[in-house]
Every structure is written in C-alpha cells, then in structure tokens.
Short mmCIF file of N, CA and C in Angstrom, two decimals:
data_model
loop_
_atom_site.label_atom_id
_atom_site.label_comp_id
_atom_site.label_asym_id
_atom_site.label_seq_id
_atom_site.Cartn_x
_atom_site.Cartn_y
_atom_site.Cartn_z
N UNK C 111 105.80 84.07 93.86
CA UNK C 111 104.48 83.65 93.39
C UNK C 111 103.57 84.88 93.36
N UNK C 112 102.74 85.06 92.74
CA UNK C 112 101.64 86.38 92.25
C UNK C 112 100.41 85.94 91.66
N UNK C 113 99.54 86.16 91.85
CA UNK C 113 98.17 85.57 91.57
C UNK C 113 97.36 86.92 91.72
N UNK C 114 97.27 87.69 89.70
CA UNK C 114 97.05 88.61 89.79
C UNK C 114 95.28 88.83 89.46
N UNK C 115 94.32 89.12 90.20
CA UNK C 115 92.99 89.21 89.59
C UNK C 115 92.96 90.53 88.92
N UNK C 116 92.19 90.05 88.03
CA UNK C 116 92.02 91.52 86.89
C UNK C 116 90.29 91.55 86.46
N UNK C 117 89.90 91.96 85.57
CA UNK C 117 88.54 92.19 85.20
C UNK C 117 87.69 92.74 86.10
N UNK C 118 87.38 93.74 87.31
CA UNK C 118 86.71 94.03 88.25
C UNK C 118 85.83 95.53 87.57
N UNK C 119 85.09 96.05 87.84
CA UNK C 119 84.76 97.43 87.39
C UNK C 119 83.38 97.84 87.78
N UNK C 120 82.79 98.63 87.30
CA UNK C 120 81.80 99.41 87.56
C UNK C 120 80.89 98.37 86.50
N UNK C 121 79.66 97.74 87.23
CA UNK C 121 78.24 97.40 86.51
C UNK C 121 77.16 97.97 87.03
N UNK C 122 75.99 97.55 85.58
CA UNK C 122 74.62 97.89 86.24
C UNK C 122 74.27 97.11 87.32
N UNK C 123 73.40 97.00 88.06
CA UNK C 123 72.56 95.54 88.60
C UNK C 123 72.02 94.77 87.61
N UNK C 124 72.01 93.31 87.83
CA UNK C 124 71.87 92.52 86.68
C UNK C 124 72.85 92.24 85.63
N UNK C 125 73.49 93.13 85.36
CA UNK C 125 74.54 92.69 84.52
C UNK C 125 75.70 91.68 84.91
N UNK C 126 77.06 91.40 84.02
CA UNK C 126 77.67 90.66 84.07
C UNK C 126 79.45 90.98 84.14
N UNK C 127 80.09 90.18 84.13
CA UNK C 127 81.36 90.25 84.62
C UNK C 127 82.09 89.09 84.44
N UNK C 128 83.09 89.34 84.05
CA UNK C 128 84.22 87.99 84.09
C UNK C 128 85.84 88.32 84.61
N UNK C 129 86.09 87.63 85.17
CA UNK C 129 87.25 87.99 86.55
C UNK C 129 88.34 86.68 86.11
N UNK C 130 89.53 87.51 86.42
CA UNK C 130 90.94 86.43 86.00
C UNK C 130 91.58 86.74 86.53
N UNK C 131 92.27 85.60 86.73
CA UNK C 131 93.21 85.13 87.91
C UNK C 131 94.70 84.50 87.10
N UNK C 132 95.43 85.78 86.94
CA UNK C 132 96.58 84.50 86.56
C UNK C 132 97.53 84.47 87.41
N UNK C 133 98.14 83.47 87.24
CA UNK C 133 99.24 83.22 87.98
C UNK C 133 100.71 83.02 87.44
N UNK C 134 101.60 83.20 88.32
CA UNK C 134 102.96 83.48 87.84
C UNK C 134 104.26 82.88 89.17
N UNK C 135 105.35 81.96 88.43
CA UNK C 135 105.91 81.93 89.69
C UNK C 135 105.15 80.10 90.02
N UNK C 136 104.20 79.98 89.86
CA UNK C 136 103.44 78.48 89.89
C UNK C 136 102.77 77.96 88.91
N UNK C 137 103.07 77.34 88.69
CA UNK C 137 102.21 76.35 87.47
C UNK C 137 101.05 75.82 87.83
N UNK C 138 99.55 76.49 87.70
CA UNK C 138 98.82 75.77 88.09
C UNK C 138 98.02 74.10 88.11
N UNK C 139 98.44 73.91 86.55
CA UNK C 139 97.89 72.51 86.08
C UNK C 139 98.72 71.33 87.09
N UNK C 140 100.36 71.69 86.23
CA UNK C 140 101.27 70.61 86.61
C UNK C 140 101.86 71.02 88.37
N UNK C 141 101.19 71.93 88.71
CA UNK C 141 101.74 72.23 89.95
C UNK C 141 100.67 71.38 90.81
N UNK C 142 99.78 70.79 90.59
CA UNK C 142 98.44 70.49 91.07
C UNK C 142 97.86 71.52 92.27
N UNK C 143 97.48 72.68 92.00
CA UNK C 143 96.95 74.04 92.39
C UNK C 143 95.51 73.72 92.29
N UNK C 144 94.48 74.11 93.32
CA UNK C 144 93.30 74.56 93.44
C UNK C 144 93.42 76.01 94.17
N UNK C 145 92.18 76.17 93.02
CA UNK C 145 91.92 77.71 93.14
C UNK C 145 90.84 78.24 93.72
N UNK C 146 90.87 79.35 94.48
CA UNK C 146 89.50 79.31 94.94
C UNK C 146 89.58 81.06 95.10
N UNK C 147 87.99 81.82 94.97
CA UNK C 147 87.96 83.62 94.77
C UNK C 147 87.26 83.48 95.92
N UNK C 148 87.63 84.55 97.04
CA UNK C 148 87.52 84.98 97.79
C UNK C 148 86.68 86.72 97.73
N UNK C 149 86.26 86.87 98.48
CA UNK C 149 85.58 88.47 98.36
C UNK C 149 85.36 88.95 99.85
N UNK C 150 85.54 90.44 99.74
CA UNK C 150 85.68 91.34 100.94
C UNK C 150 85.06 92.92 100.48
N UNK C 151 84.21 92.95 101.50
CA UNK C 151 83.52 94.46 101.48
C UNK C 151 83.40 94.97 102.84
N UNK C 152 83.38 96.26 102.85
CA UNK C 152 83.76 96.97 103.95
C UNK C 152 82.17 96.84 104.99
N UNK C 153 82.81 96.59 106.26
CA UNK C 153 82.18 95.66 107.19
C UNK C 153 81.22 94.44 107.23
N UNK C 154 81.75 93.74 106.04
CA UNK C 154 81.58 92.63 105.82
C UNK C 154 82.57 91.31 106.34
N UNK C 155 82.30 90.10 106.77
CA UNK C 155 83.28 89.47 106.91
C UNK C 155 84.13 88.86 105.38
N UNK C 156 85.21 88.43 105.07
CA UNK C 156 85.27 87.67 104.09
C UNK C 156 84.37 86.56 103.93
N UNK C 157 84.56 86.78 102.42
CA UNK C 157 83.74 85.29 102.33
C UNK C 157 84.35 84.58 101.03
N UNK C 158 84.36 83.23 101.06
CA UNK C 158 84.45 82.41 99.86
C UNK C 158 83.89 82.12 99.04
N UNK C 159 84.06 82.63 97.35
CA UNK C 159 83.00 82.48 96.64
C UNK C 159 83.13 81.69 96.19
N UNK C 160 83.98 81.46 95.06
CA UNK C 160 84.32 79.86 94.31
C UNK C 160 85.35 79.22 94.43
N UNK C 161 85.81 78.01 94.60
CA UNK C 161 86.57 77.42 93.93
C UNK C 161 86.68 76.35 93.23
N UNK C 162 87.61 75.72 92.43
CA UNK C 162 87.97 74.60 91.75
C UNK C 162 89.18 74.01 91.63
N UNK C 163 88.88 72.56 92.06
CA UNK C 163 89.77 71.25 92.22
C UNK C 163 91.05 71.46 91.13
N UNK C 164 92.02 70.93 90.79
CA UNK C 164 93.05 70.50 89.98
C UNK C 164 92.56 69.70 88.72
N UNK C 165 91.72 69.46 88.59
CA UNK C 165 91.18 68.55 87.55
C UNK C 165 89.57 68.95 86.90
N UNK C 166 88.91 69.77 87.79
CA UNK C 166 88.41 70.91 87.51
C UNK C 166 86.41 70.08 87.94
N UNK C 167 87.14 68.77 88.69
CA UNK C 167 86.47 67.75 88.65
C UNK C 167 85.72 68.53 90.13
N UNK C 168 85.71 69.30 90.90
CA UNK C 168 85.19 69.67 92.33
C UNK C 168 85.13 71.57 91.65
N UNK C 169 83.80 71.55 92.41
CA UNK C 169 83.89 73.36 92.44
C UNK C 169 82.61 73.33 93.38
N UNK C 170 82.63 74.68 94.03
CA UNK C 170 82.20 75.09 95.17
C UNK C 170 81.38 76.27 95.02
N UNK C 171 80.36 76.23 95.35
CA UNK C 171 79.90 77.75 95.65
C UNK C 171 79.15 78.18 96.67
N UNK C 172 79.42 79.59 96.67
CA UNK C 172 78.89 80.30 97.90
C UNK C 172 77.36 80.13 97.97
N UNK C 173 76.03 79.67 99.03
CA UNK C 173 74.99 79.89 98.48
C UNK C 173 74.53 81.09 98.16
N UNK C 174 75.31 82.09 97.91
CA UNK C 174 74.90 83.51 97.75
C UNK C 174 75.07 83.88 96.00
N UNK C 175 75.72 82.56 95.93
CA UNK C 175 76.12 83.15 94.44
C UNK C 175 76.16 81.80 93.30
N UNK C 176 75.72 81.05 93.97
CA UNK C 176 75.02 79.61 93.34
C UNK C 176 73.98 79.61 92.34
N UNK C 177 74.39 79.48 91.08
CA UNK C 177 73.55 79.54 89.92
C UNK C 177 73.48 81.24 89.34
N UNK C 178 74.50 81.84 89.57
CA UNK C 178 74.57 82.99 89.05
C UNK C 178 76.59 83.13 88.68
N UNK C 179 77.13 82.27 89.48
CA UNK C 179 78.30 82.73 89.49
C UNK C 179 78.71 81.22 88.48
N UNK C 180 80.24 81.12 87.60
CA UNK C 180 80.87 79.77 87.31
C UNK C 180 81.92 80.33 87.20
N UNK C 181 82.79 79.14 87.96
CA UNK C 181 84.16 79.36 88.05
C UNK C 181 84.70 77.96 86.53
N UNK C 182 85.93 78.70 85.97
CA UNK C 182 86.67 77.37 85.08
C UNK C 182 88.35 78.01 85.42
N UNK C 183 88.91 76.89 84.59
CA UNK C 183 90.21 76.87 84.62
C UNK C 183 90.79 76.90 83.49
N UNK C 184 91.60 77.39 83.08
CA UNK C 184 92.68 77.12 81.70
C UNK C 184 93.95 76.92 81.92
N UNK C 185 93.97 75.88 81.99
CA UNK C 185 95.63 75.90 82.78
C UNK C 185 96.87 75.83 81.69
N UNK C 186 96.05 75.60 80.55
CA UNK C 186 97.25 76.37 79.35
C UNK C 186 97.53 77.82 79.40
N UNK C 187 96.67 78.52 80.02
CA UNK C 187 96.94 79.94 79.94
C UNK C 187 97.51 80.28 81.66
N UNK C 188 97.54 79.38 82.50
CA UNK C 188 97.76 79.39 83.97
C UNK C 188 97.07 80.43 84.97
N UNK C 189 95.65 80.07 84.18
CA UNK C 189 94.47 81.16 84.58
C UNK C 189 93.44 80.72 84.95
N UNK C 190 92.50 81.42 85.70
CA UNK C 190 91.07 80.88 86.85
C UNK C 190 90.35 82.29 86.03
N UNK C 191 89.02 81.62 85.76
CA UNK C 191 88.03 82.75 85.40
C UNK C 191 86.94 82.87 86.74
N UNK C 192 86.53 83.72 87.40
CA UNK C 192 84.99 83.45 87.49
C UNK C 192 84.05 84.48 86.97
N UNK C 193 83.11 84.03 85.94
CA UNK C 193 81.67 84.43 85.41
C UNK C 193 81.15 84.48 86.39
N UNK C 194 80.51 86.13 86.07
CA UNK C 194 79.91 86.71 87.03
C UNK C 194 78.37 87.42 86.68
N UNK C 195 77.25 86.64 86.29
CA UNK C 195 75.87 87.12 86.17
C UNK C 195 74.94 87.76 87.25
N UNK C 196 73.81 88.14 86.63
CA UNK C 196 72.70 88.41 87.35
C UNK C 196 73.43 89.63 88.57
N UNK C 197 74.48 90.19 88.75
CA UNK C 197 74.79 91.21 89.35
C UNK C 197 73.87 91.65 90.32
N UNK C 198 74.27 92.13 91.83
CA UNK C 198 73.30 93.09 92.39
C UNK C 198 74.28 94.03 93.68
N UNK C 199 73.90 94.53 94.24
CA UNK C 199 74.80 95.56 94.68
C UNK C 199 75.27 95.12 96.07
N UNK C 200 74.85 93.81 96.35
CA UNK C 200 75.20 92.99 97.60
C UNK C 200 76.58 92.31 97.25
N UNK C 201 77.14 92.23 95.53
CA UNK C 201 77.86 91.44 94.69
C UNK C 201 79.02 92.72 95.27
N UNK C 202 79.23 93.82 95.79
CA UNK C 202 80.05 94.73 95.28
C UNK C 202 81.28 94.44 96.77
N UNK C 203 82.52 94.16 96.62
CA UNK C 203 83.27 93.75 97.05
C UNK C 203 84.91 93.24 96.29
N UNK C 204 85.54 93.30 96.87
CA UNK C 204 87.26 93.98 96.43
C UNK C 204 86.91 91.64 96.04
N UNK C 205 87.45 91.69 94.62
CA UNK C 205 87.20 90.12 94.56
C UNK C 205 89.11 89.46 94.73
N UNK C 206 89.33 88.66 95.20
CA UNK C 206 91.01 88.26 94.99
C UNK C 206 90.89 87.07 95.19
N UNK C 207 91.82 86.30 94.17
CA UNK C 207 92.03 84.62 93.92
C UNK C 207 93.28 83.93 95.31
N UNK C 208 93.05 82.84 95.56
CA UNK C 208 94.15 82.29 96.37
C UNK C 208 94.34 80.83 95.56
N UNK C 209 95.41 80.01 95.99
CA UNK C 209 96.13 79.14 95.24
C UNK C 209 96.57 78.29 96.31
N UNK C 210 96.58 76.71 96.08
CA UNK C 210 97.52 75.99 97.18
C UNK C 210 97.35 74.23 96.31
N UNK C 211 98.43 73.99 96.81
CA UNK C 211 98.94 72.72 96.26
C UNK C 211 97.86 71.56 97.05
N UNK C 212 97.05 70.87 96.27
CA UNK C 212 96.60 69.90 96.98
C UNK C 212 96.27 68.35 96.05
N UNK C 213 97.03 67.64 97.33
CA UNK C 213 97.21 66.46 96.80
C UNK C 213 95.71 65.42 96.97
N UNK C 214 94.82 65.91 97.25
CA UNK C 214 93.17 65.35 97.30
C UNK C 214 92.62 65.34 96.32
N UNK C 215 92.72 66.59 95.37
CA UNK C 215 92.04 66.69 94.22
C UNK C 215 90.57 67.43 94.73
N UNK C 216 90.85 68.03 95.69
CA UNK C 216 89.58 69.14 96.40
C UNK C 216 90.00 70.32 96.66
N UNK C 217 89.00 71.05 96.62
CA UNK C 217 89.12 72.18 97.11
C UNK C 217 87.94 72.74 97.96
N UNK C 218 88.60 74.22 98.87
CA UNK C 218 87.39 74.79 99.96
C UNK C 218 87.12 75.83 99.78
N UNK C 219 86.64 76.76 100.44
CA UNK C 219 85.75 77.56 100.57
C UNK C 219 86.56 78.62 101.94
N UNK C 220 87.09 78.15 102.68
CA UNK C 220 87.59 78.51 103.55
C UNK C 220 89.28 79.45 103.20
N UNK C 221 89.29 80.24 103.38
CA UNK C 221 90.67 80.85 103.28
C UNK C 221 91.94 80.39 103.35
N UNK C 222 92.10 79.72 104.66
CA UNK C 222 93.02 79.41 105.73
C UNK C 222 93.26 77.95 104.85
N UNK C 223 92.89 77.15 103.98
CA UNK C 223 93.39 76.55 102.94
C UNK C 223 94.22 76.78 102.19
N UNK C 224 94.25 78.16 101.96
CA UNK C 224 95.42 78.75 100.86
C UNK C 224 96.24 79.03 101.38
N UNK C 225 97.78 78.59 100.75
CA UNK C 225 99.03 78.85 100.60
C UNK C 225 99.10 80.65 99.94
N UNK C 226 98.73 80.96 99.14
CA UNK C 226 99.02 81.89 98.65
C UNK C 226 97.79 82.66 98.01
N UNK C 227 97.83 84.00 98.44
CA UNK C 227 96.73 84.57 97.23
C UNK C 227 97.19 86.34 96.80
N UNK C 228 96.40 86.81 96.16
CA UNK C 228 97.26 88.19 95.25
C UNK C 228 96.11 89.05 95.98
N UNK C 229 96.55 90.37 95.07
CA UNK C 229 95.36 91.50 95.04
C UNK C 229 94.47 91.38 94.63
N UNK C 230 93.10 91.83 95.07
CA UNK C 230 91.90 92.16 94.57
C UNK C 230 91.72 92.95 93.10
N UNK C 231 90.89 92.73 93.28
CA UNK C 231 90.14 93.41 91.77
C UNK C 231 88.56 94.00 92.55
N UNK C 232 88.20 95.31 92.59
CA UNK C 232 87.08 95.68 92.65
C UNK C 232 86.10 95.52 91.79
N UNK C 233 84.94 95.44 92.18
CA UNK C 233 83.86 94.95 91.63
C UNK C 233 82.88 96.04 91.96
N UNK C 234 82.25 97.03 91.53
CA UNK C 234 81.25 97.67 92.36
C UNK C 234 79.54 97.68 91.04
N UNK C 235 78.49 97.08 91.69
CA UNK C 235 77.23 96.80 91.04
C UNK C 235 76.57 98.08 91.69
N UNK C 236 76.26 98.99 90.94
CA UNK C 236 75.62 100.13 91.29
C UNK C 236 75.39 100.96 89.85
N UNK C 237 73.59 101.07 89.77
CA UNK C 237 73.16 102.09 88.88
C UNK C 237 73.60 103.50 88.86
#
C-alpha cells in the first residue's frame, strides 16, 4: 500500500495550494477508505488537518484551518485533494495523507486511526 502526497512547494503568504494524495495497492472508494492529511513542522506537535468519510458525507477540520482549507475525494482517480487558501507561514509544515478502512462511514482527526499513511509533501509559505 503507498499513499503518495504530491503538490507541496514554495508560496507567498496568502496564496494557494492544492495537495494529492493518491493511492495505490488500495482502492479507496470500493475499499471503503477514509482519508484524512495530517501535518508536521519542526517542534511542532503533529496535527490533523482534514479528513473525509467514504461517502464524502463527514469531513473534519482543524480549527486552524477551517474556512480556508477543503478537502474532496475522487475515487475514480483513487485520489484525496486538499485546497489550500489564504496561506500564512504558520501553514508551513511537511503535509502527508493516511488511509484506513472504516466501516462507520466517519472519519478523525486523530492519527492513531490510520492503518496506513505515505510521505509528506512540503509546504513552505514564506515571502
């Protein structure tokens, strides 16, 4: 299984970003997979930014990034986006997707939920 995030890079503050998550090895739709992006910066704790349910019917956000961030799904393409606006340099942190089979039709926020997650993708918001 591999759950590769890609799209990470160098922005202004304020600007924008869009981050993907595909996966390989699991089928996210028919696998019933919730997804959820995670983020880590140096002496920071992790934290959970988004995720979304199997049906795309539950999503979560960090209050840090609530009404700036949207997570979707394409599970024809067996891919997790999260849109990433309004940028600021508190945003700058290694971003990586996790994955886990759940039969609720929910998803968390919490790590230790996931079965599986990939490499990061850096993100750094700096003029």
């Amino acid at each position: 299984v591999q759950l590769q995030a890609s799209g990470g890079g160098l922005v202004q503050p304020g600007g924008s970003l869009r981050l993907s998550c595909a996966a390989s090895g699991i089928t996210l739709g028919l696998g019933r997979y919730a997804v959820g992006w995670f983020r880590q910066s140096p002496g920071k704790e992790r934290e959970g930014v988004s995720c979304i349910s199997v049906t795309s019917a539950n999503t979560h956000y960090a209050g840090s990034v609530q009404g700036r961030f949207t997570i979707s799904r394409d599970d024809a393409k067996n891919t997790v986006y999260l849109q990433m606006s309004s940028l600021t340099p508190e945003d700058t942190a290694v971003y990586y997707c996790a994955a886990d089979f759940r039969r609720d039709g929910l998803c968390h926020l919490r790590r230790v939920f996931y079965k599986y997650a990939g490499q990061g993708t850096l993100v750094t918001v700096s003029s």
